[in-house]
mmCIF file with all atom_site columns, C-alpha atoms in Angstrom:
data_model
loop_
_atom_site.group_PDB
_atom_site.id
_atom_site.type_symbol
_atom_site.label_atom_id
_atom_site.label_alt_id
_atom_site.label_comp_id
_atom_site.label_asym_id
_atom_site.label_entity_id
_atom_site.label_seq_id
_atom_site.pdbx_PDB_ins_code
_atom_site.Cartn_x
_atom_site.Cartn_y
_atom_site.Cartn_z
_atom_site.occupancy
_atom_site.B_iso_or_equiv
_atom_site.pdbx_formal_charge
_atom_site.auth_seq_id
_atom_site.auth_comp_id
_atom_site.auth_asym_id
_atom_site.auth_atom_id
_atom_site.pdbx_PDB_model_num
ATOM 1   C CA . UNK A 1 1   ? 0.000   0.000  0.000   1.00 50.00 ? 1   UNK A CA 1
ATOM 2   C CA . UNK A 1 2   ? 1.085   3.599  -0.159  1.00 59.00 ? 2   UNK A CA 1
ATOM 3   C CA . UNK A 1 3   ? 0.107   6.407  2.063   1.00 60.00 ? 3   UNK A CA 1
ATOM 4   C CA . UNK A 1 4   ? -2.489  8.865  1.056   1.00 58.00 ? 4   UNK A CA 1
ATOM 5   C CA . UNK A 1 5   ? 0.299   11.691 -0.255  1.00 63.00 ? 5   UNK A CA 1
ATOM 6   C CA . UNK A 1 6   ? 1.664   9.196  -2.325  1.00 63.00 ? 6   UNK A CA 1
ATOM 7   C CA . UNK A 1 7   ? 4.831   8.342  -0.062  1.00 62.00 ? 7   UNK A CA 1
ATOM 8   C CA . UNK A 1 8   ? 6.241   4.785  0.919   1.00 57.00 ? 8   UNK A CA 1
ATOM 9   C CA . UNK A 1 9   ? 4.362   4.009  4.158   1.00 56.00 ? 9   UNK A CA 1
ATOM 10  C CA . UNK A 1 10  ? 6.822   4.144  7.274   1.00 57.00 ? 10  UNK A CA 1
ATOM 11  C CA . UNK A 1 11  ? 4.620   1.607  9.309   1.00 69.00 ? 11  UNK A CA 1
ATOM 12  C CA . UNK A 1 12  ? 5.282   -1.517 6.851   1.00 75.00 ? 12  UNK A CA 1
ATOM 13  C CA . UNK A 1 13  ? 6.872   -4.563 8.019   1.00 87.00 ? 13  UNK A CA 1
ATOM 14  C CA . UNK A 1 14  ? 9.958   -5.351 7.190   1.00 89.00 ? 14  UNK A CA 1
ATOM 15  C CA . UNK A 1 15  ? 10.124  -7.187 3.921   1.00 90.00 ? 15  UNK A CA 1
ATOM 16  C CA . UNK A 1 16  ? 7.446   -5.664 2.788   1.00 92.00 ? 16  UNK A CA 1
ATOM 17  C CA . UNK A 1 17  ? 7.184   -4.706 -1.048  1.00 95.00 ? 17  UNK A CA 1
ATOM 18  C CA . UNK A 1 18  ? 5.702   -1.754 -2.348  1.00 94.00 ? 18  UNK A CA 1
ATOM 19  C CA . UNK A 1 19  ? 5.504   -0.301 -6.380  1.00 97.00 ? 19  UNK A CA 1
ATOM 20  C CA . UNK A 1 20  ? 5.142   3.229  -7.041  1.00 96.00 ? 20  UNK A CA 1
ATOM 21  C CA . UNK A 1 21  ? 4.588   4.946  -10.917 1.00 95.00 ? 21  UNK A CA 1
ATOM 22  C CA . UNK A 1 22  ? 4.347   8.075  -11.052 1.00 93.00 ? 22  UNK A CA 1
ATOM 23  C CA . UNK A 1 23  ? 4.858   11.427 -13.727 1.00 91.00 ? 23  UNK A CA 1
ATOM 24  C CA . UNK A 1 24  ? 8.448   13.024 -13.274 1.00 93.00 ? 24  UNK A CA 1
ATOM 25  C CA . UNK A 1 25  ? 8.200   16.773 -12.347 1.00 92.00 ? 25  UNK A CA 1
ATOM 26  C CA . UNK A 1 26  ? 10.347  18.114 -15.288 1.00 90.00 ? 26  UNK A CA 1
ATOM 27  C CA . UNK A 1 27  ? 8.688   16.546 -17.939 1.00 87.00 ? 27  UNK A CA 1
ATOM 28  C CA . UNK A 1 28  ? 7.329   18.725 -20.554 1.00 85.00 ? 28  UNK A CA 1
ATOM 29  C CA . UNK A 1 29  ? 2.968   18.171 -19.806 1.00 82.00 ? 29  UNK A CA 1
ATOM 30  C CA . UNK A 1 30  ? 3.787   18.234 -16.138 1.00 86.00 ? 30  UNK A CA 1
ATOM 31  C CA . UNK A 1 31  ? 5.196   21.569 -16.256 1.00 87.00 ? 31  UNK A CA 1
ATOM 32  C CA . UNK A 1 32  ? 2.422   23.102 -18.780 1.00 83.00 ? 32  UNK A CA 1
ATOM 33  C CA . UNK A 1 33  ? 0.498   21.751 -16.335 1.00 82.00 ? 33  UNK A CA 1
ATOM 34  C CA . UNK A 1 34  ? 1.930   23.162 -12.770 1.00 85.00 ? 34  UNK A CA 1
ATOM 35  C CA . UNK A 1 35  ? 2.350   26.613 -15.079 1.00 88.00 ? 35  UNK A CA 1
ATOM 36  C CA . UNK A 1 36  ? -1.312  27.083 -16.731 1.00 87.00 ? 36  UNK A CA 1
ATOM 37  C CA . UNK A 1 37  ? -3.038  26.256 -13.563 1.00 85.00 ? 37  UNK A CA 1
ATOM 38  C CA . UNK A 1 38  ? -5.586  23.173 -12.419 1.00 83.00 ? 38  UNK A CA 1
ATOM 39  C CA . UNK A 1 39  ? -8.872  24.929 -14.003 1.00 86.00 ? 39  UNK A CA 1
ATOM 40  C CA . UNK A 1 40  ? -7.280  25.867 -17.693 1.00 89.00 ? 40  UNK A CA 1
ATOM 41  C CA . UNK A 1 41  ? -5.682  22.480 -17.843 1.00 83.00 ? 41  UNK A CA 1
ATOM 42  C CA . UNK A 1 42  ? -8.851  20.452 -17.146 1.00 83.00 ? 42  UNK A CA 1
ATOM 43  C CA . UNK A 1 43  ? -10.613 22.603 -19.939 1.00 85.00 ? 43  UNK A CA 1
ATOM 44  C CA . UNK A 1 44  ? -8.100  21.978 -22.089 1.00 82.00 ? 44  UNK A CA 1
ATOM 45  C CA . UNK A 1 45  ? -7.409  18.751 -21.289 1.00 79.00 ? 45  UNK A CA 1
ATOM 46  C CA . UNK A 1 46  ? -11.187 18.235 -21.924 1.00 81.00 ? 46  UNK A CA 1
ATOM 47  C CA . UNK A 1 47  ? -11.044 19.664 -25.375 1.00 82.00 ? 47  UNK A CA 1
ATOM 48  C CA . UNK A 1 48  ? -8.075  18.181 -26.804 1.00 78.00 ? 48  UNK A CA 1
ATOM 49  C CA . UNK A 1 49  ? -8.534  14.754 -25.322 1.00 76.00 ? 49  UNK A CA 1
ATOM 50  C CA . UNK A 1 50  ? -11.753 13.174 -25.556 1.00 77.00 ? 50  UNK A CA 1
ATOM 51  C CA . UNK A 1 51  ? -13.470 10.657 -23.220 1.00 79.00 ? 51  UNK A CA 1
ATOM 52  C CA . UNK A 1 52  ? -11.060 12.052 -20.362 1.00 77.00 ? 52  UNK A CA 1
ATOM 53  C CA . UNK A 1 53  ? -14.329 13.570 -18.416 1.00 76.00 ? 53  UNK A CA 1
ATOM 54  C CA . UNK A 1 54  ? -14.344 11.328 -15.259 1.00 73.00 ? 54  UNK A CA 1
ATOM 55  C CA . UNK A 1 55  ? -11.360 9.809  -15.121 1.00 70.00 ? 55  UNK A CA 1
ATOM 56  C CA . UNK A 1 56  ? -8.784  13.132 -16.510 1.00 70.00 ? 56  UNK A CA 1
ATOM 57  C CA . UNK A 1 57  ? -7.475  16.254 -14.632 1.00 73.00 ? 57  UNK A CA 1
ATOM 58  C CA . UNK A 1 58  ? -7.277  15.527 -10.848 1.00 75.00 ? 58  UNK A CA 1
ATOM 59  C CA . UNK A 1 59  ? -4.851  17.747 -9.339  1.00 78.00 ? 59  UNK A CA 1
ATOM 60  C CA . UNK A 1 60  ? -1.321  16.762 -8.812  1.00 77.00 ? 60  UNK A CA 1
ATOM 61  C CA . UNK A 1 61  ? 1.400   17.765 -6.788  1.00 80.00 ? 61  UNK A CA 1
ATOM 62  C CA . UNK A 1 62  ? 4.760   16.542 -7.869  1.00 84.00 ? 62  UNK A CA 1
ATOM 63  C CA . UNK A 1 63  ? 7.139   17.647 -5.169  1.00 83.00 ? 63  UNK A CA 1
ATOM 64  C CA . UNK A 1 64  ? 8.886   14.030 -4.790  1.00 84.00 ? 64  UNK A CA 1
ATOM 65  C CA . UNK A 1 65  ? 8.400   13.304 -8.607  1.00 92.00 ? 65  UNK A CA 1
ATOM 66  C CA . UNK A 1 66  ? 11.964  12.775 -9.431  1.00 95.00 ? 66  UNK A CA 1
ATOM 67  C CA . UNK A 1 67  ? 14.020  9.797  -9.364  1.00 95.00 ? 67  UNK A CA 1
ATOM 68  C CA . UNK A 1 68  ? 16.416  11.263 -6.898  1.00 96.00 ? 68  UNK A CA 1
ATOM 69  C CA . UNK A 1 69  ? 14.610  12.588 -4.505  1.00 95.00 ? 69  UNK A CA 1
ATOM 70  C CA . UNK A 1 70  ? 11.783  9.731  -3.782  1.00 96.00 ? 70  UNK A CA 1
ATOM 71  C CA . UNK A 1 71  ? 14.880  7.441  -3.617  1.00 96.00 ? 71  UNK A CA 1
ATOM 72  C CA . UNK A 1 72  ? 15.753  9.640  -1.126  1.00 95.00 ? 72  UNK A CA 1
ATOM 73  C CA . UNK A 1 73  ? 12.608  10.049 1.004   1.00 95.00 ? 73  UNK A CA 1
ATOM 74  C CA . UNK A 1 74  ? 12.065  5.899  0.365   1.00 95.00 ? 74  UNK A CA 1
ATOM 75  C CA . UNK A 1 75  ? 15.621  5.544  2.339   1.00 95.00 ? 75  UNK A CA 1
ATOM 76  C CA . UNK A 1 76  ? 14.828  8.383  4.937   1.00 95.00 ? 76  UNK A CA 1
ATOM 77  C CA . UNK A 1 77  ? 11.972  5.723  5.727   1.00 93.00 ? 77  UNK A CA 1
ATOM 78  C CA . UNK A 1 78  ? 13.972  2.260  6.298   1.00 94.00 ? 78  UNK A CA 1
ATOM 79  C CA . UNK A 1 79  ? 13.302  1.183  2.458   1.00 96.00 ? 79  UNK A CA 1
ATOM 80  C CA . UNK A 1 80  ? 15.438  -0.111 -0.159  1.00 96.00 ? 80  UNK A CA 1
ATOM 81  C CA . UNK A 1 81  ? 15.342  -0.047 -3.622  1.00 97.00 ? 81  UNK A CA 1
ATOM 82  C CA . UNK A 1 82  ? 15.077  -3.561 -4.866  1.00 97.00 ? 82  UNK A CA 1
ATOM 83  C CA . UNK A 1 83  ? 13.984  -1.872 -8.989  1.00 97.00 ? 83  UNK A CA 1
ATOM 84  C CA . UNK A 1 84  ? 14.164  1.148  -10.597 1.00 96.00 ? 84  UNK A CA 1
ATOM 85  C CA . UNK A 1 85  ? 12.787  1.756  -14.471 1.00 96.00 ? 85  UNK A CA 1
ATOM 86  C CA . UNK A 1 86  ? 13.009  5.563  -16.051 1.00 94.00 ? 86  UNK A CA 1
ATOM 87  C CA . UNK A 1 87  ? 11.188  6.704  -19.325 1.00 93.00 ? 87  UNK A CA 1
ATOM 88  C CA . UNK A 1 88  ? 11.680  9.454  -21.223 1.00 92.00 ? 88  UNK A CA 1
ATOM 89  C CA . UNK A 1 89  ? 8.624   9.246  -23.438 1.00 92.00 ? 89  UNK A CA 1
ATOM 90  C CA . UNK A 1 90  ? 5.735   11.803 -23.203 1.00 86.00 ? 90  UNK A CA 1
ATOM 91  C CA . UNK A 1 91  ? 4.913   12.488 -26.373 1.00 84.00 ? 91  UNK A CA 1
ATOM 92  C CA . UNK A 1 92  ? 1.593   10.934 -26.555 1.00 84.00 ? 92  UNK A CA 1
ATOM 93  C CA . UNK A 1 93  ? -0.182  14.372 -24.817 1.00 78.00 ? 93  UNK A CA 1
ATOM 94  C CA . UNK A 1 94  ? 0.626   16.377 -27.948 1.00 83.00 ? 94  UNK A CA 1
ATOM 95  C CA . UNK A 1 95  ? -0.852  13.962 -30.655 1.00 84.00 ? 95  UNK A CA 1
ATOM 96  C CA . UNK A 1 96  ? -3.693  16.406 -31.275 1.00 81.00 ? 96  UNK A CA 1
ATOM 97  C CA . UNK A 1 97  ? -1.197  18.856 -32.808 1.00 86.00 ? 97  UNK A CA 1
ATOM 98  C CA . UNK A 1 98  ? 1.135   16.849 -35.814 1.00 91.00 ? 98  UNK A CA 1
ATOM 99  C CA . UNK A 1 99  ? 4.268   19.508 -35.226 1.00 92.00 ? 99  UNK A CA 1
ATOM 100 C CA . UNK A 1 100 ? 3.804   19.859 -31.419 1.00 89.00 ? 100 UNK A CA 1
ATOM 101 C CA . UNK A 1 101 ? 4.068   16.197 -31.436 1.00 90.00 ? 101 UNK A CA 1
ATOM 102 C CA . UNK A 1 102 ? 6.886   15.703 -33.491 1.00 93.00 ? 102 UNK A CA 1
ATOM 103 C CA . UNK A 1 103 ? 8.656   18.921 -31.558 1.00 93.00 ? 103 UNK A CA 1
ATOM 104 C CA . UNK A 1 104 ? 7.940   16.785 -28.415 1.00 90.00 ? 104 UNK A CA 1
ATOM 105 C CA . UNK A 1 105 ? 9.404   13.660 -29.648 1.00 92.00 ? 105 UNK A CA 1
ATOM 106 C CA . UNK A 1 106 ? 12.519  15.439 -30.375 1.00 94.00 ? 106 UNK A CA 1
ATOM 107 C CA . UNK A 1 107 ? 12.714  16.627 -26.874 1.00 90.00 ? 107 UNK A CA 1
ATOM 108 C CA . UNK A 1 108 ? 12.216  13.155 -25.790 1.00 91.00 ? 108 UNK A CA 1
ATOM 109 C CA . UNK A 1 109 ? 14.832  11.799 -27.511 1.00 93.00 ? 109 UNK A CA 1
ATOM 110 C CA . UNK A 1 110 ? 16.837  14.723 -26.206 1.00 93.00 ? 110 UNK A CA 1
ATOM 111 C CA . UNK A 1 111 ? 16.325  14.350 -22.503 1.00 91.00 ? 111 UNK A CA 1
ATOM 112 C CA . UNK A 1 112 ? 16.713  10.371 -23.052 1.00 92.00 ? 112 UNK A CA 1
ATOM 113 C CA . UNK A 1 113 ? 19.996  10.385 -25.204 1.00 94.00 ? 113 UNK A CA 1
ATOM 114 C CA . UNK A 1 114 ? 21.250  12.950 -21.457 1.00 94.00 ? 114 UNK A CA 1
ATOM 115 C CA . UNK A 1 115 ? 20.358  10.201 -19.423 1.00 91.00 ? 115 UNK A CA 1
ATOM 116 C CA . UNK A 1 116 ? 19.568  12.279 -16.505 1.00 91.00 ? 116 UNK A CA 1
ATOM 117 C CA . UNK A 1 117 ? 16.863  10.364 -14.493 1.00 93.00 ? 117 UNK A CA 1
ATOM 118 C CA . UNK A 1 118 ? 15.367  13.399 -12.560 1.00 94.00 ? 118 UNK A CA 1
ATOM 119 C CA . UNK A 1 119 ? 14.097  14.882 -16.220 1.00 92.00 ? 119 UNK A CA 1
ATOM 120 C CA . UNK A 1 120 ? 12.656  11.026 -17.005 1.00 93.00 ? 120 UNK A CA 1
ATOM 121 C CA . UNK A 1 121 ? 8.719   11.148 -17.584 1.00 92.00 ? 121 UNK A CA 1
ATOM 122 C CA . UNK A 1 122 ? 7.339   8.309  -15.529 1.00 93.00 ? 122 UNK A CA 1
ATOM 123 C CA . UNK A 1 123 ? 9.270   6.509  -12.864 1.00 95.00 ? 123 UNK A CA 1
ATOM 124 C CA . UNK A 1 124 ? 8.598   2.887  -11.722 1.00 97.00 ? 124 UNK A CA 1
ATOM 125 C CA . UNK A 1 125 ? 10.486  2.312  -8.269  1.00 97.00 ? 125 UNK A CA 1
ATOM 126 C CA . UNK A 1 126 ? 9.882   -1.272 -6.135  1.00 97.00 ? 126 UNK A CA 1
ATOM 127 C CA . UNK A 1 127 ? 10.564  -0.832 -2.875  1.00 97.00 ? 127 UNK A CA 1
ATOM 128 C CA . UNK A 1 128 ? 11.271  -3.657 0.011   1.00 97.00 ? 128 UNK A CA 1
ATOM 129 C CA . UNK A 1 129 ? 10.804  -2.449 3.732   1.00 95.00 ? 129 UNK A CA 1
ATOM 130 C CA . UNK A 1 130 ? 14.197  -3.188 5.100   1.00 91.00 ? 130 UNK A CA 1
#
């Protein structure tokens, strides 16, 4: 289980296991979206992605969403990090628009071919309660 901010519970037994995927804070729709504001995004979010209503535009706060520093707050609180998986790839939120997509695919490429983890686009960490 995970706590209700999204952290690695502190109370788990050791050995526990616990998997966490989340949205890195530096990738490109996650900082449109922290700079537009929650109510713009969900409109636009409605209008450019359909069948989203429901489901689409909760609001998100990303201040552990980097590689780094959950790794960091996961060992503050007695776990290890048994698997780690970064992706780069984000592209997918600008298919509506052919040369915002293909600009964004660029960038992709860009941030993956720099390897740096904290600018990765979704994280998958398993964690084991030590």
């Amino acid at each position: 289980g995970r706590a209700a901010d999204g952290r690695p519970p502190a109370a788990a037994k050791a050995g526990a296991k616990a998997a966490f995927v989340f949205a890195g804070k530096w990738t490109p729709p996650v900082v449109m979206n922290r700079l537009i504001g929650h109510r713009l995004a969900n409109r636009l979010l409605r209008a450019l992605v359909p069948g989203t209503e429901g489901y689409g535009g909760f609001r998100a706060y990303y201040d552990l969403c980097t590689a780094s520093s959950f790794r960091r707050k996961a060992k503050a609180l007695g776990f290890a990090v048994e698997y780690e998986y970064v992706s780069y790839y984000s592209s997918s939120y600008f298919q509506f628009f052919l040369p915002l997509h293909m600009l964004s695919i660029l960038g992709d490429y860009l941030r993956q071919m720099l390897s740096i983890r904290d600018l990765a686009s979704m994280n998958l960490f398993v964690l084991r309660k030590e």
